[in-house]
Amino acid sequence: MDPYKERIKSGCHKILDGINSMSLVNLDDQQVHSLVMMREIARGVVDDQNRKVTRNDVVSALRHGIEKMVCASRDIIQLLSRMSFEGLDDQQINLVLRMKEIARRIIDKQPRVAITRPDLLEEQVAFLDEEMRDSPGVELSKICNGHALNDVAQSMTNDDDVLDVEHVLRFENGMNDVQESLLPSCFQQFLLWPPDDCITLEWVQDMMSTFEHTSRKMLPSSFCHVVPSILVDKLTDAASSILCEEANCVEVDCEGEDSRVIVVGDIHGQFHDLLSLFKHAGVPSENQFYVFNGNYVGKGAWGIEVFLVLLAWKVLVPHRIYLLRGNNESRYCKGSYGFENEVWTKYGDQGEDVHNKFLECFNVLPLASVIANCVYTTHGGLFRSTHSAPSRKAKRRKTQRVDLGSLVELSEVKRACIDSPYEGSSVLLSDILWSKPSKRNGLRENAGRKYGLWWGPDCTEAFLKQHDLKLIIRSHEGPDARAGQDDFRNMMIGYSLDHDVESGKLYTLFSAPDYPQFGQKRYNNEGAYAILQSPDFASPTFLSFKAAERPMVDPYVDFDTDEMDLHALNSSQTASTSAFCASQRLYPGGSRPSFDFSMLGIHNGPSWSVELLDGLGGTQVMQVPRAPVVEGLPLPPNIPEPHRSAYKYLFELVGALKHVVVTREAENRARVSALRSRAKKRKGKS
């Protein structure tokens, strides 16, 4: 055989094998049709068929694929109908029933095949005719790329032919592809709890890659298909059984010769940045420990993913990763910072049960850690002594002495309280989650907020000296909290040295870059993590990192932290967690939609505020001006409410945006015209 023809045949053989091994699940009907056509052309070359591929060849191939698929679906239904549910848990039974339902739906649809438009076929797939096979000027690389396959499209198709290939044409290779091809893409990513209740490294890695993929390819409302609520129950229960056995202040025993500890600050639902951190610092291992300082959720789109991944690591290696509680891990902050709405968006009718499971897990998170007997970490900071805890009687006094608390007192706190108390011995829980450092000596109430304390360098010195410690690493404050302050660094690199005293140092650590994901202003800051290395764990190395690329997501809640009603925080509050009130959502600039989109099941309806870059590294909020004339209005009288009001609102918003574009274009043209006029005048004078 001619060496060149042999190369062409070899290339087509690779095309044939490649298409046969492809997963066609995420392709539309047009692309499936085109690939089948390309496959038939390549098969003709491989089989030395000296004829053009016709329309009937493609139709026959598609019909054959449908027949194999329908037969496979019947086999699946028969197999599942004979299956006994004895010994299966709820998750497995649910999976079996869904597979059976999908297979029956495919059989009932009775799909048919037609041919698509030839112009689209020419764009998406190329063709090889007999003359090209014999032409020495055609390169194999061009054939593989589809550039040399162009001539036969018109001979195969007619302009009037229409494609009607149902989504069931997503596979052609028989029973081996049934599991992948019968199911929608969200069902393929279905995570199953290990049948032996034993989490493996592969299972955790698969969870992380699945979350990363679905965050980019799926709507949040489909997340419940990826992680069913029963898996959330099992994972949170498994993790809670470990966490509840840990002390309020966990001891991190990492005295190995090559050991190191990674301390991580606030993450705030920025899942892709967590993956980036694991990529750069490495995952938990025999010699690498992790301590997370809390605030896993809120202000970001993927709080569920962040917390579930960390819980999975906790179950896998419980003595290599330690999860501390942050102030966001409470009922009030979950609602105000968007996590509650995230749960409802992703789980719908099951949202209340899932929400309560997370609350139960938050309850048992430890409050602090001591690493290698010399480093203290927590979310907020230091705390008062139980002897100076406020009581109802003490409220009547104008002033009350506040003494510094000890680790012994911390160990006695009942931490299973979902919201921060403001009186009694458990007020230490509020202190440790909400307190902040100050340059001013002393320990005093935070006058601006109902919870937490201010503590000065003298308190840091006393605490370190009392417990023979050398270093404190706390979190809780990002660039938004430090903006406009002169006392401390602005946290734009992710960490700040706040106190440097005789016995050691105090650092603030923040690990959410380009923060916040949702809000009126983005700070374009870097995140950071601390590395504590043997043998001197008290000499940390801080590494800053930039934000990872993340998909755009509509905010669950937009807010400004200054607008939070922190005085409403109350351990006795009885706010319902079974529903999300759309009126709780705060929009940029305070501009809520005049129409309540929650009546249509939409909790993130568009507002008239637009967030734009301000040219100084931050953002500013602009109100869209209303248009004098709106296309489409008035609406026909026969449109019922609430749809009528929704259409009117959206037409007005679209009209306003179009008006802005037209106005700015006219202004730009006027500026250009003025510049040209000036240039002509200058040229005339010269």
Tab-separated table of C-alpha atoms in Angstrom, residues 351-578:
chain	number	residue	atom	x	y	z
A	351	GLY	CA	-33.517	22.755	52.847
A	352	GLU	CA	-34.870	22.780	56.404
A	353	ASP	CA	-33.548	19.299	57.214
A	354	VAL	CA	-30.158	19.993	55.642
A	355	HIS	CA	-29.969	23.368	57.369
A	356	ASN	CA	-30.631	21.783	60.754
A	357	LYS	CA	-27.959	19.138	60.161
A	358	PHE	CA	-25.381	21.861	59.607
A	359	LEU	CA	-26.533	23.659	62.759
A	360	GLU	CA	-26.098	20.457	64.765
A	361	CYS	CA	-22.592	20.052	63.396
A	362	PHE	CA	-21.672	23.693	64.114
A	363	ASN	CA	-22.702	23.111	67.717
A	364	VAL	CA	-19.924	20.581	68.343
A	365	LEU	CA	-17.018	22.373	66.664
A	366	PRO	CA	-14.133	23.040	69.103
A	367	LEU	CA	-13.331	26.640	69.985
A	368	ALA	CA	-9.531	26.821	70.105
A	369	SER	CA	-6.330	24.823	69.730
A	370	VAL	CA	-2.898	24.654	71.274
A	371	ILE	CA	-0.250	23.511	68.806
A	372	ALA	CA	2.949	21.850	70.061
A	373	ASN	CA	2.371	23.333	73.536
A	374	CYS	CA	3.417	26.801	72.366
A	375	VAL	CA	0.925	28.199	69.808
A	376	TYR	CA	-2.666	29.186	70.587
A	377	THR	CA	-5.198	29.571	67.741
A	378	THR	CA	-8.844	30.563	67.747
A	379	HIS	CA	-11.289	32.491	65.617
A	380	GLY	CA	-11.856	35.725	67.538
A	381	GLY	CA	-9.373	35.918	70.360
A	382	LEU	CA	-9.051	36.191	74.116
A	383	PHE	CA	-11.936	35.978	76.558
A	384	ARG	CA	-13.040	37.054	80.008
A	385	SER	CA	-12.955	35.033	83.185
A	386	THR	CA	-16.168	33.273	84.153
A	387	HIS	CA	-15.954	35.168	87.445
A	388	SER	CA	-16.502	38.440	85.585
A	389	ALA	CA	-19.204	37.136	83.261
A	390	PRO	CA	-22.201	39.523	83.162
A	391	SER	CA	-25.463	38.497	84.769
A	392	ARG	CA	-28.925	40.014	84.644
A	393	LYS	CA	-28.292	41.760	87.952
A	394	ALA	CA	-24.962	43.087	86.719
A	395	LYS	CA	-26.700	44.855	83.857
A	396	ARG	CA	-28.047	47.387	86.298
A	397	ARG	CA	-24.534	48.502	87.145
A	398	LYS	CA	-22.956	51.145	84.989
A	399	THR	CA	-19.527	49.496	85.028
A	400	GLN	CA	-18.245	46.032	85.727
A	401	ARG	CA	-14.717	44.757	86.083
A	402	VAL	CA	-13.651	42.373	83.288
A	403	ASP	CA	-10.822	39.936	84.081
A	404	LEU	CA	-8.871	37.851	81.598
A	405	GLY	CA	-9.949	34.209	81.354
A	406	SER	CA	-7.802	31.057	81.388
A	407	LEU	CA	-7.654	27.865	79.347
A	408	VAL	CA	-8.995	25.979	82.344
A	409	GLU	CA	-12.119	28.129	82.315
A	410	LEU	CA	-12.398	27.712	78.564
A	411	SER	CA	-12.373	23.929	78.970
A	412	GLU	CA	-15.487	24.163	81.167
A	413	VAL	CA	-17.632	26.140	78.711
A	414	LYS	CA	-20.690	24.381	77.287
A	415	ARG	CA	-20.114	25.047	73.625
A	416	ALA	CA	-23.279	23.369	72.279
A	417	CYS	CA	-25.058	26.700	71.874
A	418	ILE	CA	-25.989	27.674	68.340
A	419	ASP	CA	-26.040	31.432	68.982
A	420	SER	CA	-23.678	33.504	71.081
A	421	PRO	CA	-24.931	34.143	74.636
A	422	TYR	CA	-24.431	37.558	76.157
A	423	GLU	CA	-24.657	36.610	79.819
A	424	GLY	CA	-23.815	33.771	82.172
A	425	SER	CA	-20.729	31.560	82.164
A	426	SER	CA	-21.185	30.660	78.475
A	427	VAL	CA	-20.532	34.271	77.477
A	428	LEU	CA	-16.963	33.037	76.920
A	429	LEU	CA	-18.317	31.465	73.737
A	430	SER	CA	-19.235	34.939	72.476
A	431	ASP	CA	-15.866	36.353	73.491
A	432	ILE	CA	-13.831	33.714	71.752
A	433	LEU	CA	-15.800	34.103	68.502
A	434	TRP	CA	-16.211	37.899	68.388
A	435	SER	CA	-13.355	39.590	70.299
A	436	LYS	CA	-10.751	41.814	68.627
A	437	PRO	CA	-7.275	43.088	69.532
A	438	SER	CA	-6.567	46.723	70.286
A	439	LYS	CA	-3.472	48.889	70.655
A	440	ARG	CA	-4.879	50.226	73.907
A	441	ASN	CA	-4.056	48.257	77.053
A	442	GLY	CA	-6.774	46.587	79.053
A	443	LEU	CA	-9.714	44.262	78.569
A	444	ARG	CA	-13.049	45.976	77.961
A	445	GLU	CA	-16.461	45.470	76.414
A	446	ASN	CA	-16.837	46.204	72.724
A	447	ALA	CA	-19.064	49.278	72.912
A	448	GLY	CA	-19.882	49.121	69.194
A	449	ARG	CA	-21.239	45.588	69.370
A	450	LYS	CA	-23.145	43.548	71.870
A	451	TYR	CA	-20.685	40.669	71.757
A	452	GLY	CA	-16.972	40.271	72.209
A	453	LEU	CA	-14.228	42.288	73.870
A	454	TRP	CA	-11.327	44.533	73.021
A	455	TRP	CA	-8.026	43.417	74.489
A	456	GLY	CA	-4.691	45.193	74.472
A	457	PRO	CA	-1.019	44.145	74.295
A	458	ASP	CA	-0.887	43.775	78.081
A	459	CYS	CA	-3.587	41.079	77.911
A	460	THR	CA	-1.709	39.265	75.154
A	461	GLU	CA	1.423	39.310	77.299
A	462	ALA	CA	-0.468	38.074	80.371
A	463	PHE	CA	-2.188	35.249	78.472
A	464	LEU	CA	1.037	34.036	76.833
A	465	LYS	CA	2.954	34.186	80.094
A	466	GLN	CA	0.206	32.512	82.134
A	467	HIS	CA	0.053	29.492	79.812
A	468	ASP	CA	3.704	29.360	78.787
A	469	LEU	CA	2.837	30.119	75.151
A	470	LYS	CA	4.826	32.028	72.531
A	471	LEU	CA	2.383	32.749	69.718
A	472	ILE	CA	-1.304	33.513	69.095
A	473	ILE	CA	-2.863	33.199	65.623
A	474	ARG	CA	-6.452	34.397	65.370
A	475	SER	CA	-8.712	35.294	62.421
A	476	HIS	CA	-12.133	37.000	62.240
A	477	GLU	CA	-10.981	40.241	60.572
A	478	GLY	CA	-10.454	40.745	56.861
A	479	PRO	CA	-9.719	43.854	54.791
A	480	ASP	CA	-13.259	45.134	55.300
A	481	ALA	CA	-12.928	45.121	59.096
A	482	ARG	CA	-9.534	46.823	58.974
A	483	ALA	CA	-10.452	49.428	56.351
A	484	GLY	CA	-9.877	52.941	57.661
A	485	GLN	CA	-8.050	51.783	60.768
A	486	ASP	CA	-4.637	53.227	61.563
A	487	ASP	CA	-3.807	50.897	64.449
A	488	PHE	CA	-3.190	47.710	62.456
A	489	ARG	CA	-2.286	46.611	58.930
A	490	ASN	CA	-5.075	46.536	56.365
A	491	MET	CA	-4.976	42.745	55.780
A	492	MET	CA	-4.449	43.182	52.029
A	493	ILE	CA	-1.734	40.487	52.124
A	494	GLY	CA	-3.805	38.160	54.288
A	495	TYR	CA	-2.098	38.593	57.655
A	496	SER	CA	-1.064	41.213	60.181
A	497	LEU	CA	1.266	41.380	63.197
A	498	ASP	CA	-0.945	43.038	65.806
A	499	HIS	CA	0.936	42.632	69.107
A	500	ASP	CA	4.647	42.073	69.621
A	501	VAL	CA	5.260	41.646	73.353
A	502	GLU	CA	7.979	40.198	75.555
A	503	SER	CA	6.558	36.665	75.693
A	504	GLY	CA	5.604	36.370	72.023
A	505	LYS	CA	3.471	37.686	69.209
A	506	LEU	CA	-0.143	37.960	68.091
A	507	TYR	CA	-1.089	37.630	64.396
A	508	THR	CA	-4.397	37.987	62.561
A	509	LEU	CA	-4.771	35.560	59.627
A	510	PHE	CA	-7.317	35.775	56.790
A	511	SER	CA	-7.496	33.174	53.983
A	512	ALA	CA	-10.224	34.470	51.635
A	513	PRO	CA	-8.599	36.340	48.709
A	514	ASP	CA	-10.520	38.848	46.570
A	515	TYR	CA	-12.998	39.200	49.399
A	516	PRO	CA	-15.944	39.325	49.693
A	517	GLN	CA	-17.405	37.392	46.791
A	518	PHE	CA	-20.781	39.022	47.490
A	519	GLY	CA	-20.987	42.577	48.749
A	520	GLN	CA	-20.848	46.251	47.878
A	521	LYS	CA	-17.062	46.398	47.660
A	522	ARG	CA	-14.422	43.874	46.632
A	523	TYR	CA	-10.988	44.486	48.124
A	524	ASN	CA	-8.868	42.516	45.617
A	525	ASN	CA	-6.840	41.337	48.601
A	526	GLU	CA	-4.624	38.299	48.901
A	527	GLY	CA	-5.343	35.453	51.283
A	528	ALA	CA	-2.674	33.838	53.438
A	529	TYR	CA	-1.904	30.744	55.483
A	530	ALA	CA	0.687	30.137	58.188
A	531	ILE	CA	3.245	27.320	58.245
A	532	LEU	CA	4.487	26.166	61.644
A	533	GLN	CA	7.508	23.929	61.213
A	534	SER	CA	9.343	21.580	63.543
A	535	PRO	CA	11.355	22.143	65.690
A	536	ASP	CA	10.455	25.830	66.256
A	537	PHE	CA	6.677	25.936	65.847
A	538	ALA	CA	6.508	29.415	67.378
A	539	SER	CA	8.310	31.020	64.396
A	540	PRO	CA	5.652	31.024	61.672
A	541	THR	CA	6.099	31.531	57.952
A	542	PHE	CA	3.193	33.318	56.261
A	543	LEU	CA	2.509	32.706	52.576
A	544	SER	CA	0.123	34.964	50.670
A	545	PHE	CA	-1.832	33.744	47.644
A	546	LYS	CA	-4.105	35.305	45.050
A	547	ALA	CA	-7.663	34.290	44.284
A	548	ALA	CA	-8.245	31.258	42.094
A	549	GLU	CA	-10.374	31.544	38.982
A	550	ARG	CA	-13.962	30.953	39.968
A	551	PRO	CA	-17.225	30.887	38.036
A	552	MET	CA	-19.677	33.764	38.216
A	553	VAL	CA	-22.664	33.065	40.451
A	554	ASP	CA	-25.673	35.184	41.312
A	555	PRO	CA	-25.333	36.206	44.974
A	556	TYR	CA	-27.464	34.480	47.565
A	557	VAL	CA	-27.202	37.677	49.644
A	558	ASP	CA	-25.577	41.036	48.948
A	559	PHE	CA	-24.793	43.046	52.011
A	560	ASP	CA	-22.613	45.498	53.817
A	561	THR	CA	-21.443	44.190	57.187
A	562	ASP	CA	-22.025	47.611	58.727
A	563	GLU	CA	-25.731	47.181	58.003
A	564	MET	CA	-26.024	44.053	60.159
A	565	ASP	CA	-28.204	44.407	63.202
A	566	LEU	CA	-25.737	42.817	65.568
A	567	HIS	CA	-27.861	43.825	68.555
A	568	ALA	CA	-30.449	41.344	67.310
A	569	LEU	CA	-28.020	38.522	68.113
A	570	ASN	CA	-29.582	36.721	71.016
A	571	SER	CA	-29.210	33.176	72.283
A	572	SER	CA	-32.915	33.104	73.073
A	573	GLN	CA	-34.053	34.175	69.630
A	574	THR	CA	-36.735	31.995	68.136
A	575	ALA	CA	-36.437	32.971	64.500
A	576	SER	CA	-37.681	30.202	62.255
A	577	THR	CA	-35.124	28.393	60.148
A	578	SER	CA	-37.704	26.735	57.958
